[in-house]
CSV table of C-alpha atoms in Angstrom, one decimal:
chain,number,residue,atom,x,y,z
A,1,MET,CA,0.0,0.0,0.0
A,2,GLU,CA,1.4,3.4,-1.0
A,3,THR,CA,1.9,5.8,1.9
A,4,SER,CA,4.0,8.9,2.6
A,5,THR,CA,6.7,9.1,5.2
A,6,PRO,CA,5.1,10.5,8.4
A,7,ALA,CA,6.4,13.9,9.4
A,8,THR,CA,6.5,15.6,12.7
A,9,PRO,CA,4.3,18.7,12.5
A,10,VAL,CA,6.2,22.0,12.6
A,11,PRO,CA,6.3,23.5,16.1
A,12,ILE,CA,4.5,26.8,15.7
A,13,ARG,CA,2.6,29.4,17.6
A,14,LYS,CA,-0.4,28.0,19.5
A,15,HIS,CA,-3.1,29.8,17.5
A,16,ALA,CA,-1.6,29.2,14.0
A,17,LEU,CA,-4.7,27.2,12.9
A,18,ALA,CA,-7.0,30.1,14.1
A,19,PHE,CA,-4.9,32.6,12.1
A,20,ILE,CA,-5.2,30.7,8.9
A,21,ALA,CA,-8.9,30.1,9.5
A,22,VAL,CA,-9.6,33.8,10.1
A,23,THR,CA,-7.6,34.7,7.0
A,24,LEU,CA,-9.7,32.4,4.8
A,25,LEU,CA,-12.8,33.6,6.7
A,26,LEU,CA,-12.3,37.2,5.7
A,27,ASP,CA,-11.4,36.1,2.1
A,28,THR,CA,-14.6,34.1,1.8
A,29,ILE,CA,-16.7,37.0,3.3
A,30,GLY,CA,-15.4,39.2,0.5
A,31,PHE,CA,-16.3,36.7,-2.1
A,32,GLY,CA,-19.7,36.1,-0.6
A,33,LEU,CA,-20.6,39.8,-0.6
A,34,ILE,CA,-20.8,40.0,-4.3
A,35,MET,CA,-22.8,36.8,-5.1
A,36,PRO,CA,-26.3,38.1,-4.6
A,37,VAL,CA,-25.9,41.1,-6.9
A,38,TYR,CA,-24.3,39.5,-9.9
A,39,PRO,CA,-27.6,38.8,-11.7
A,40,ARG,CA,-28.7,42.5,-11.3
A,41,LEU,CA,-25.3,43.9,-12.3
A,42,LEU,CA,-25.1,41.8,-15.5
A,43,VAL,CA,-28.7,42.7,-16.5
A,44,GLU,CA,-27.7,46.3,-15.9
A,45,LEU,CA,-24.5,46.2,-18.0
A,46,THR,CA,-25.8,44.0,-20.8
A,47,GLY,CA,-29.4,45.1,-21.1
A,48,GLU,CA,-30.3,41.4,-21.6
A,49,SER,CA,-33.0,39.3,-20.0
A,50,LEU,CA,-32.2,37.3,-16.9
A,51,SER,CA,-31.9,34.0,-18.8
A,52,ARG,CA,-29.4,35.6,-21.3
A,53,ALA,CA,-27.5,37.4,-18.6
A,54,ALA,CA,-26.8,34.1,-16.9
A,55,ILE,CA,-24.7,33.0,-19.9
A,56,TYR,CA,-22.4,36.0,-19.4
A,57,GLY,CA,-22.2,35.0,-15.7
A,58,GLY,CA,-21.0,31.6,-16.9
A,59,TRP,CA,-18.3,33.0,-19.1
A,60,LEU,CA,-17.1,35.3,-16.3
A,61,GLY,CA,-16.8,32.2,-14.2
A,62,PHE,CA,-14.9,30.5,-17.0
A,63,VAL,CA,-12.3,33.4,-17.1
A,64,PHE,CA,-11.8,33.3,-13.4
A,65,ALA,CA,-11.4,29.5,-13.3
A,66,ALA,CA,-9.1,29.4,-16.4
A,67,MET,CA,-6.7,31.9,-14.7
A,68,GLN,CA,-6.9,29.9,-11.4
A,69,PHE,CA,-6.2,26.7,-13.3
A,70,VAL,CA,-2.9,28.1,-14.5
A,71,PHE,CA,-1.9,29.9,-11.4
A,72,ALA,CA,-3.0,27.6,-8.6
A,73,PRO,CA,-0.2,25.0,-9.1
A,74,ILE,CA,2.3,27.9,-9.4
A,75,LEU,CA,1.2,29.3,-6.1
A,76,GLY,CA,1.3,25.8,-4.5
A,77,ASN,CA,4.8,25.1,-5.7
A,78,LEU,CA,6.0,28.6,-4.8
A,79,SER,CA,4.8,28.0,-1.3
A,80,ASP,CA,6.8,24.8,-1.2
A,81,ARG,CA,9.9,26.8,-2.2
A,82,TYR,CA,9.5,30.2,-0.4
A,83,GLY,CA,7.1,29.3,2.3
A,84,ARG,CA,3.3,29.6,2.7
A,85,ARG,CA,3.1,33.1,4.3
A,86,ARG,CA,4.4,35.2,1.4
A,87,VAL,CA,2.2,33.4,-1.1
A,88,ILE,CA,-1.0,33.8,1.0
A,89,LEU,CA,-0.4,37.5,1.5
A,90,PHE,CA,0.2,38.1,-2.2
A,91,ALA,CA,-3.0,36.3,-3.1
A,92,VAL,CA,-5.1,38.2,-0.6
A,93,GLY,CA,-3.7,41.6,-1.6
A,94,ALA,CA,-4.2,41.1,-5.3
A,95,LEU,CA,-7.8,40.0,-4.6
A,96,GLY,CA,-8.5,43.4,-3.0
A,97,ILE,CA,-7.2,45.2,-6.1
A,98,ASP,CA,-9.6,43.0,-8.2
A,99,TYR,CA,-12.6,44.1,-6.2
A,100,ILE,CA,-11.8,47.8,-6.7
A,101,ILE,CA,-11.5,47.3,-10.4
A,102,THR,CA,-14.7,45.4,-10.6
A,103,GLY,CA,-16.5,48.0,-8.4
A,104,PHE,CA,-15.7,50.7,-10.9
A,105,ALA,CA,-16.2,48.6,-14.0
A,106,PRO,CA,-18.1,50.7,-16.6
A,107,THR,CA,-18.5,47.9,-19.1
A,108,LEU,CA,-18.8,44.2,-19.3
A,109,ALA,CA,-15.2,44.0,-20.6
A,110,TRP,CA,-13.9,45.5,-17.3
A,111,LEU,CA,-15.7,42.8,-15.4
A,112,PHE,CA,-13.8,40.2,-17.4
A,113,VAL,CA,-10.5,42.0,-16.6
A,114,GLY,CA,-11.4,42.0,-12.9
A,115,ARG,CA,-12.3,38.3,-13.0
A,116,ALA,CA,-9.0,37.5,-14.7
A,117,ILE,CA,-7.0,39.2,-11.9
A,118,ALA,CA,-9.1,37.5,-9.2
A,119,GLY,CA,-8.5,34.1,-10.8
A,120,ALA,CA,-4.7,34.6,-11.0
A,121,ALA,CA,-4.5,35.5,-7.3
A,122,GLY,CA,-7.7,33.9,-5.8
A,123,ALA,CA,-6.2,30.5,-5.1
A,124,SER,CA,-5.1,31.4,-1.5
A,125,PHE,CA,-6.7,28.2,-0.3
A,126,THR,CA,-3.9,26.3,-2.1
A,127,PRO,CA,-1.0,27.4,0.3
A,128,ALA,CA,-3.6,27.7,3.1
A,129,PHE,CA,-4.4,24.0,3.0
A,130,ALA,CA,-0.7,23.2,2.7
A,131,TYR,CA,-0.2,25.4,5.8
A,132,VAL,CA,-2.7,23.3,7.7
A,133,ALA,CA,-1.0,20.1,6.6
A,134,ASP,CA,2.4,21.5,7.8
A,135,ILE,CA,1.1,22.1,11.3
A,136,SER,CA,-1.2,19.1,11.8
A,137,PRO,CA,-0.2,15.6,13.0
A,138,PRO,CA,-1.7,12.9,10.7
A,139,GLU,CA,-4.4,11.9,13.2
A,140,LYS,CA,-5.6,15.5,13.5
A,141,ARG,CA,-5.3,16.5,9.8
A,142,SER,CA,-8.9,15.6,8.8
A,143,GLN,CA,-10.3,17.6,11.8
A,144,ASN,CA,-8.1,20.6,11.0
A,145,PHE,CA,-9.0,20.6,7.4
A,146,GLY,CA,-12.6,20.6,8.7
A,147,VAL,CA,-11.8,23.7,10.8
A,148,VAL,CA,-10.5,25.5,7.7
A,149,SER,CA,-13.5,24.4,5.7
A,150,ALA,CA,-15.8,25.7,8.5
A,151,ALA,CA,-14.2,29.1,7.9
A,152,PHE,CA,-15.5,29.0,4.3
A,153,GLY,CA,-18.9,28.0,5.6
A,154,ILE,CA,-19.0,30.9,8.1
A,155,GLY,CA,-17.8,33.3,5.4
A,156,PHE,CA,-20.7,32.2,3.3
A,157,ILE,CA,-23.1,32.9,6.2
A,158,ILE,CA,-21.9,36.5,6.8
A,159,GLY,CA,-20.8,37.5,3.3
A,160,PRO,CA,-24.0,36.9,1.2
A,161,ALA,CA,-26.2,38.1,4.0
A,162,ILE,CA,-24.4,41.4,4.1
A,163,GLY,CA,-24.0,41.5,0.3
A,164,GLY,CA,-27.8,41.1,-0.1
A,165,LEU,CA,-28.4,44.1,2.2
A,166,LEU,CA,-25.7,46.2,0.6
A,167,GLY,CA,-27.3,45.3,-2.8
A,168,THR,CA,-30.2,47.6,-1.8
A,169,LEU,CA,-27.7,50.5,-2.1
A,170,GLY,CA,-26.8,49.4,-5.7
A,171,PRO,CA,-25.2,46.4,-7.3
A,172,ARG,CA,-21.6,47.9,-7.0
A,173,ALA,CA,-21.7,48.6,-3.2
A,174,PRO,CA,-20.7,45.0,-2.2
A,175,PHE,CA,-17.6,45.1,-4.3
A,176,PHE,CA,-16.2,48.1,-2.4
A,177,ALA,CA,-17.0,46.4,0.9
A,178,ALA,CA,-15.2,43.3,-0.3
A,179,ALA,CA,-12.2,45.3,-1.3
A,180,ALA,CA,-12.0,46.8,2.2
A,181,LEU,CA,-12.2,43.4,3.8
A,182,SER,CA,-9.4,42.1,1.6
A,183,LEU,CA,-7.2,44.9,2.7
A,184,ILE,CA,-8.0,44.2,6.3
A,185,ASN,CA,-7.3,40.6,5.6
A,186,PHE,CA,-3.9,41.4,4.2
A,187,SER,CA,-3.0,43.6,7.2
A,188,TYR,CA,-4.1,40.9,9.6
A,189,GLY,CA,-2.0,38.3,7.9
A,190,PHE,CA,1.0,40.5,7.6
A,191,PHE,CA,1.2,41.1,11.3
A,192,VAL,CA,-0.1,37.8,12.9
A,193,LEU,CA,0.4,34.9,10.4
A,194,PRO,CA,3.7,33.0,11.1
A,195,GLU,CA,5.5,30.9,8.6
A,196,SER,CA,4.7,27.2,8.8
A,197,LEU,CA,7.4,25.7,6.4
A,198,PRO,CA,10.9,25.9,7.7
A,199,PRO,CA,13.8,26.3,5.2
A,200,GLU,CA,15.0,22.7,5.7
A,201,ARG,CA,11.7,21.3,4.5
A,202,ARG,CA,11.5,23.4,1.3
A,203,ARG,CA,12.4,22.2,-2.1
A,204,ALA,CA,13.5,23.8,-5.4
A,205,PHE,CA,11.0,25.4,-7.6
A,206,GLU,CA,10.5,23.5,-10.9
A,207,TRP,CA,8.4,24.8,-13.8
A,208,ARG,CA,7.5,21.3,-14.9
A,209,ARG,CA,5.9,20.6,-11.6
A,210,ALA,CA,4.3,24.1,-11.4
A,211,ASN,CA,2.2,23.9,-14.6
A,212,PRO,CA,-1.2,22.3,-14.2
A,213,LEU,CA,-0.5,19.2,-16.3
A,214,GLY,CA,2.9,18.7,-14.6
A,215,THR,CA,1.3,19.0,-11.2
A,216,LEU,CA,-1.3,16.4,-12.1
A,217,GLY,CA,1.3,14.3,-13.7
A,218,GLN,CA,3.2,14.0,-10.4
A,219,MET,CA,0.0,12.4,-8.9
A,220,LYS,CA,0.4,9.5,-11.3
A,221,LYS,CA,2.9,8.1,-8.8
A,222,HIS,CA,0.0,7.7,-6.4
A,223,PRO,CA,-2.8,5.7,-8.1
A,224,VAL,CA,-5.3,6.0,-5.2
A,225,VAL,CA,-4.7,9.7,-5.0
A,226,LEU,CA,-5.2,10.1,-8.7
A,227,GLY,CA,-8.5,8.2,-8.4
A,228,LEU,CA,-9.6,10.4,-5.6
A,229,LEU,CA,-8.7,13.5,-7.6
A,230,SER,CA,-10.9,12.2,-10.4
A,231,ALA,CA,-13.8,11.7,-8.1
A,232,LEU,CA,-13.3,15.1,-6.6
A,233,PHE,CA,-13.2,16.7,-10.0
A,234,LEU,CA,-16.7,15.2,-10.9
A,235,TRP,CA,-18.0,16.3,-7.5
A,236,SER,CA,-16.6,19.8,-8.0
A,237,LEU,CA,-18.0,20.0,-11.5
A,238,GLY,CA,-21.5,19.4,-10.2
A,239,ASN,CA,-20.9,21.8,-7.3
A,240,GLN,CA,-20.5,24.6,-9.8
A,241,VAL,CA,-24.3,24.7,-10.2
A,242,MET,CA,-24.5,26.5,-6.8
A,243,PRO,CA,-22.4,29.6,-7.5
A,244,SER,CA,-23.1,29.8,-11.2
A,245,THR,CA,-26.9,29.3,-11.4
A,246,TRP,CA,-28.4,29.5,-7.9
A,247,ALA,CA,-29.0,33.2,-7.9
A,248,PHE,CA,-30.4,33.2,-11.5
A,249,TYR,CA,-32.6,30.2,-10.9
A,250,THR,CA,-34.2,31.4,-7.7
A,251,LYS,CA,-34.7,34.9,-9.0
A,252,LEU,CA,-36.5,33.5,-12.1
A,253,ARG,CA,-38.3,30.6,-10.5
A,254,PHE,CA,-39.4,32.1,-7.3
A,255,GLY,CA,-38.9,35.9,-7.8
A,256,TRP,CA,-36.4,36.2,-5.0
A,257,SER,CA,-34.8,39.6,-4.3
A,258,GLU,CA,-31.1,40.2,-3.7
A,259,ALA,CA,-31.7,40.1,0.1
A,260,MET,CA,-33.5,36.8,-0.2
A,261,ILE,CA,-30.7,35.4,-2.4
A,262,GLY,CA,-28.2,36.6,0.1
A,263,ALA,CA,-30.2,34.9,2.9
A,264,SER,CA,-30.3,31.6,1.0
A,265,PHE,CA,-26.5,31.7,0.5
A,266,ALA,CA,-26.1,32.5,4.2
A,267,ALA,CA,-28.3,29.4,5.0
A,268,VAL,CA,-25.9,27.3,2.9
A,269,GLY,CA,-23.1,28.7,5.1
A,270,VAL,CA,-24.9,27.8,8.3
A,271,VAL,CA,-25.4,24.3,7.1
A,272,MET,CA,-21.7,23.9,6.0
A,273,ALA,CA,-20.3,25.4,9.3
A,274,SER,CA,-22.6,23.2,11.4
A,275,SER,CA,-21.4,20.2,9.4
A,276,GLN,CA,-17.8,20.9,10.0
A,277,ALA,CA,-18.4,21.5,13.7
A,278,ILE,CA,-20.5,18.4,14.2
A,279,VAL,CA,-20.0,15.8,11.5
A,280,MET,CA,-16.3,16.3,11.0
A,281,ARG,CA,-15.6,16.3,14.8
A,282,LEU,CA,-18.0,13.7,16.0
A,283,VAL,CA,-19.2,11.5,13.1
A,284,VAL,CA,-16.2,11.2,10.8
A,285,PRO,CA,-13.9,9.7,13.5
A,286,ARG,CA,-16.5,6.9,14.0
A,287,LEU,CA,-17.5,6.2,10.4
A,288,GLY,CA,-14.0,6.7,8.9
A,289,GLU,CA,-13.1,9.2,6.2
A,290,ARG,CA,-14.0,6.9,3.3
A,291,ARG,CA,-17.4,5.9,4.4
A,292,ALA,CA,-18.2,9.5,5.5
A,293,ALA,CA,-17.2,10.9,2.2
A,294,MET,CA,-19.5,8.4,0.3
A,295,ILE,CA,-22.4,9.2,2.5
A,296,GLY,CA,-21.8,12.9,1.8
A,297,ILE,CA,-21.8,12.3,-2.0
A,298,VAL,CA,-25.1,10.4,-1.8
A,299,SER,CA,-26.7,13.2,0.4
A,300,GLY,CA,-25.5,15.9,-2.1
A,301,THR,CA,-27.0,13.9,-5.0
A,302,ILE,CA,-30.4,13.9,-3.3
A,303,GLY,CA,-30.2,17.6,-2.7
A,304,TYR,CA,-29.4,18.4,-6.4
A,305,PHE,CA,-32.3,16.5,-7.7
A,306,GLY,CA,-34.5,18.0,-5.1
A,307,PHE,CA,-33.5,21.6,-6.0
A,308,GLY,CA,-34.3,20.9,-9.6
A,309,LEU,CA,-37.8,19.6,-8.7
A,310,ALA,CA,-38.7,22.3,-6.2
A,311,THR,CA,-41.9,24.1,-6.8
A,312,ALA,CA,-41.8,26.6,-3.9
A,313,GLY,CA,-39.0,28.8,-2.4
A,314,TRP,CA,-39.3,27.1,1.0
A,315,MET,CA,-38.4,23.8,-0.5
A,316,MET,CA,-35.0,25.2,-1.5
A,317,PHE,CA,-34.3,26.1,2.1
A,318,ALA,CA,-35.5,22.7,3.4
A,319,LEU,CA,-33.3,20.8,0.9
A,320,LEU,CA,-30.2,22.6,2.1
A,321,ALA,CA,-30.3,20.1,5.0
A,322,THR,CA,-28.8,17.5,2.6
A,323,TRP,CA,-25.6,19.6,2.6
A,324,PHE,CA,-25.1,18.8,6.3
A,325,PHE,CA,-23.4,15.7,5.1
A,326,ALA,CA,-22.4,16.8,1.5
A,327,ALA,CA,-20.2,19.5,3.0
A,328,ILE,CA,-17.7,17.0,4.4
A,329,VAL,CA,-16.8,15.5,1.0
A,330,MET,CA,-14.1,17.9,0.2
A,331,PRO,CA,-12.2,17.9,3.6
A,332,THR,CA,-12.5,14.1,4.1
A,333,THR,CA,-11.3,13.4,0.6
A,334,ASN,CA,-8.5,16.0,0.9
A,335,SER,CA,-7.4,14.3,4.2
A,336,LEU,CA,-7.4,10.8,2.6
A,337,MET,CA,-5.1,12.1,-0.1
A,338,SER,CA,-2.8,14.1,2.2
A,339,HIS,CA,-2.0,10.9,4.1
A,340,ARG,CA,-0.4,9.5,1.0
A,341,ILE,CA,1.8,12.4,0.0
A,342,LYS,CA,5.3,13.4,1.4
A,343,PRO,CA,5.6,16.5,3.6
A,344,ASP,CA,7.6,18.4,1.0
A,345,ALA,CA,4.9,17.9,-1.6
A,346,GLN,CA,1.8,18.9,0.3
A,347,GLY,CA,1.7,22.2,-1.5
A,348,GLU,CA,2.0,20.4,-4.8
A,349,LEU,CA,-1.0,18.2,-3.8
A,350,GLN,CA,-3.1,21.2,-2.9
A,351,GLY,CA,-2.0,22.8,-6.1
A,352,ALA,CA,-3.3,19.7,-8.0
A,353,VAL,CA,-6.6,19.9,-6.0
A,354,ALA,CA,-6.9,23.6,-6.8
A,355,SER,CA,-6.2,22.9,-10.5
A,356,LEU,CA,-8.9,20.3,-10.7
A,357,PHE,CA,-11.3,22.6,-8.9
A,358,ALA,CA,-10.4,25.4,-11.3
A,359,LEU,CA,-10.8,23.0,-14.3
A,360,SER,CA,-14.3,22.1,-13.0
A,361,ALA,CA,-15.0,25.8,-12.8
A,362,ILE,CA,-13.8,26.4,-16.3
A,363,ILE,CA,-16.2,23.7,-17.7
A,364,GLY,CA,-19.0,24.0,-15.2
A,365,PRO,CA,-20.3,27.6,-15.3
A,366,PRO,CA,-20.6,27.9,-19.1
A,367,PHE,CA,-22.1,24.4,-19.4
A,368,LEU,CA,-24.6,24.8,-16.5
A,369,THR,CA,-25.6,28.4,-17.2
A,370,HIS,CA,-26.2,27.4,-20.9
A,371,LEU,CA,-28.4,24.6,-19.7
A,372,PHE,CA,-30.3,27.0,-17.4
A,373,SER,CA,-30.7,29.6,-20.3
A,374,ARG,CA,-31.7,26.9,-22.8
A,375,PHE,CA,-34.4,25.4,-20.7
A,376,SER,CA,-35.7,28.5,-18.9
A,377,ALA,CA,-36.1,30.8,-22.0
A,378,PRO,CA,-39.8,31.7,-22.8
A,379,ASP,CA,-39.4,30.2,-26.3
A,380,SER,CA,-37.9,26.9,-25.1
A,381,SER,CA,-39.4,23.8,-26.6
A,382,MET,CA,-39.1,22.1,-23.1
A,383,TYR,CA,-39.4,24.4,-20.1
A,384,LEU,CA,-37.2,22.8,-17.4
A,385,PRO,CA,-35.4,25.5,-15.4
A,386,GLY,CA,-34.0,22.9,-13.0
A,387,ALA,CA,-32.0,21.2,-15.8
A,388,ALA,CA,-28.7,22.4,-14.4
A,389,PHE,CA,-29.4,20.8,-11.0
A,390,PHE,CA,-30.3,17.5,-12.7
A,391,ALA,CA,-27.0,17.5,-14.5
A,392,ALA,CA,-25.2,18.2,-11.2
A,393,GLY,CA,-27.0,15.2,-9.7
A,394,ILE,CA,-25.8,12.9,-12.5
A,395,LEU,CA,-22.2,14.2,-12.1
A,396,ALA,CA,-22.4,13.5,-8.3
A,397,LEU,CA,-23.5,9.9,-9.1
A,398,GLY,CA,-20.4,9.5,-11.3
A,399,SER,CA,-18.2,10.9,-8.5
A,400,LEU,CA,-19.6,8.3,-6.2
A,401,LEU,CA,-18.8,5.5,-8.6
A,402,VAL,CA,-15.2,6.7,-9.2
A,403,PHE,CA,-14.6,7.2,-5.4
A,404,TRP,CA,-15.8,3.7,-4.6
A,405,LEU,CA,-13.7,2.1,-7.4
A,406,SER,CA,-10.6,4.1,-6.3
A,407,THR,CA,-10.8,3.2,-2.6
A,408,ARG,CA,-12.2,-0.3,-2.5
A,409,VAL,CA,-8.7,-1.8,-2.5
A,410,THR,CA,-7.5,0.3,0.4
A,411,ALA,CA,-10.7,-0.4,2.3
A,412,ALA,CA,-10.1,-4.2,1.8
A,413,GLU,CA,-6.6,-3.8,3.0
A,414,ALA,CA,-7.7,-1.9,6.1
A,415,GLY,CA,-10.3,-4.7,6.8
A,416,ALA,CA,-7.6,-7.3,6.5
A,417,ALA,CA,-5.4,-5.4,8.8
A,418,ASP,CA,-8.2,-5.1,11.4
A,419,SER,CA,-8.9,-8.9,11.2
A,420,LYS,CA,-5.2,-9.7,11.6
A,421,SER,CA,-5.0,-7.4,14.6
A,422,GLY,CA,-8.1,-9.1,16.1
A,423,LEU,CA,-6.6,-12.5,15.7
A,424,SER,CA,-3.3,-11.4,17.3
A,425,ALA,CA,-5.2,-10.0,20.3
A,426,ALA,CA,-7.1,-13.3,20.6
């Protein structure tokens, strides 16, 4: 069985995990602020209907993700060479500049410029997850990844809720608020975030490992990890339905305002944060990471099909309960992979994860928003506005199959080891 050499976690300041969680929290709040106003801003700039404006939203997501796909492995490998702190601060600072550009954008073209900058620098989670791997002992890594994921969840509680309220002042107001938060985030990290990767654990920067295909190529050495990355890609591809079409879908289907859209995103954050606090801490240690991840994928699949079939707004809120388990798929799978990668390549692994996430965001938004536009247009031959959610459910089922196939050998090995241990004890 392929495993990495265990490493002693780096001795570091007591509250280092809290520092990185707060850094990502502020980063996520800034991103969440702008989500409720995107439909209104695009309709305003393009003069198109909501169904047509959704397509532009998909292409904006494409540009953001394409840049992130290229730069995420570079940031991950730079963090393996120069340390995590510098790379995290660069990413956060550049994101603040992006929000300012986007807030002043007079045309659709400027929005695309802003999204390109954000994509290049918006992969702060790549060195951040590597940071968590640096400071966590193997037995605590899954829980600590859960803490960081909870920061994302809390950010999505606060950010969209405030963004929806700020949207009443105009569709640009949330962008300036997000810029201010990013600058606060940068200042916070500059003064309180310690370095987690000492010089003796760093490695030389290599361009062949810093390009997206090179980073993924390195994962070929670890077949189980490569399989899990494939499953995570399908899962992430389906997940793109939430940020790319949720606001357009609920506005069209149920007539939701920016404030209601913000509240719904906040509800998603509440569910995710609760999941990290309860499921990751109490349930995952009992079920095991593999079984917990598979339950999460099944739960998310049910949610997607439910969203597509919903006939009233309250059903959307009720179905968010399925994400109580679905929210653990990413951290549990990430933890499973990190156990099999050497300490000096954790940044590279997170770069590969970020690259696949970005690749899913390159393909997902244009594909899913086109599905929404095609089946929600007044002249559509088949009116099925939930089509994008049905597609997400099918992708989740594919993820479940790949995950099961990739991990069944290791699960059998673990069972054999447990049986052998039991016989020895007897």
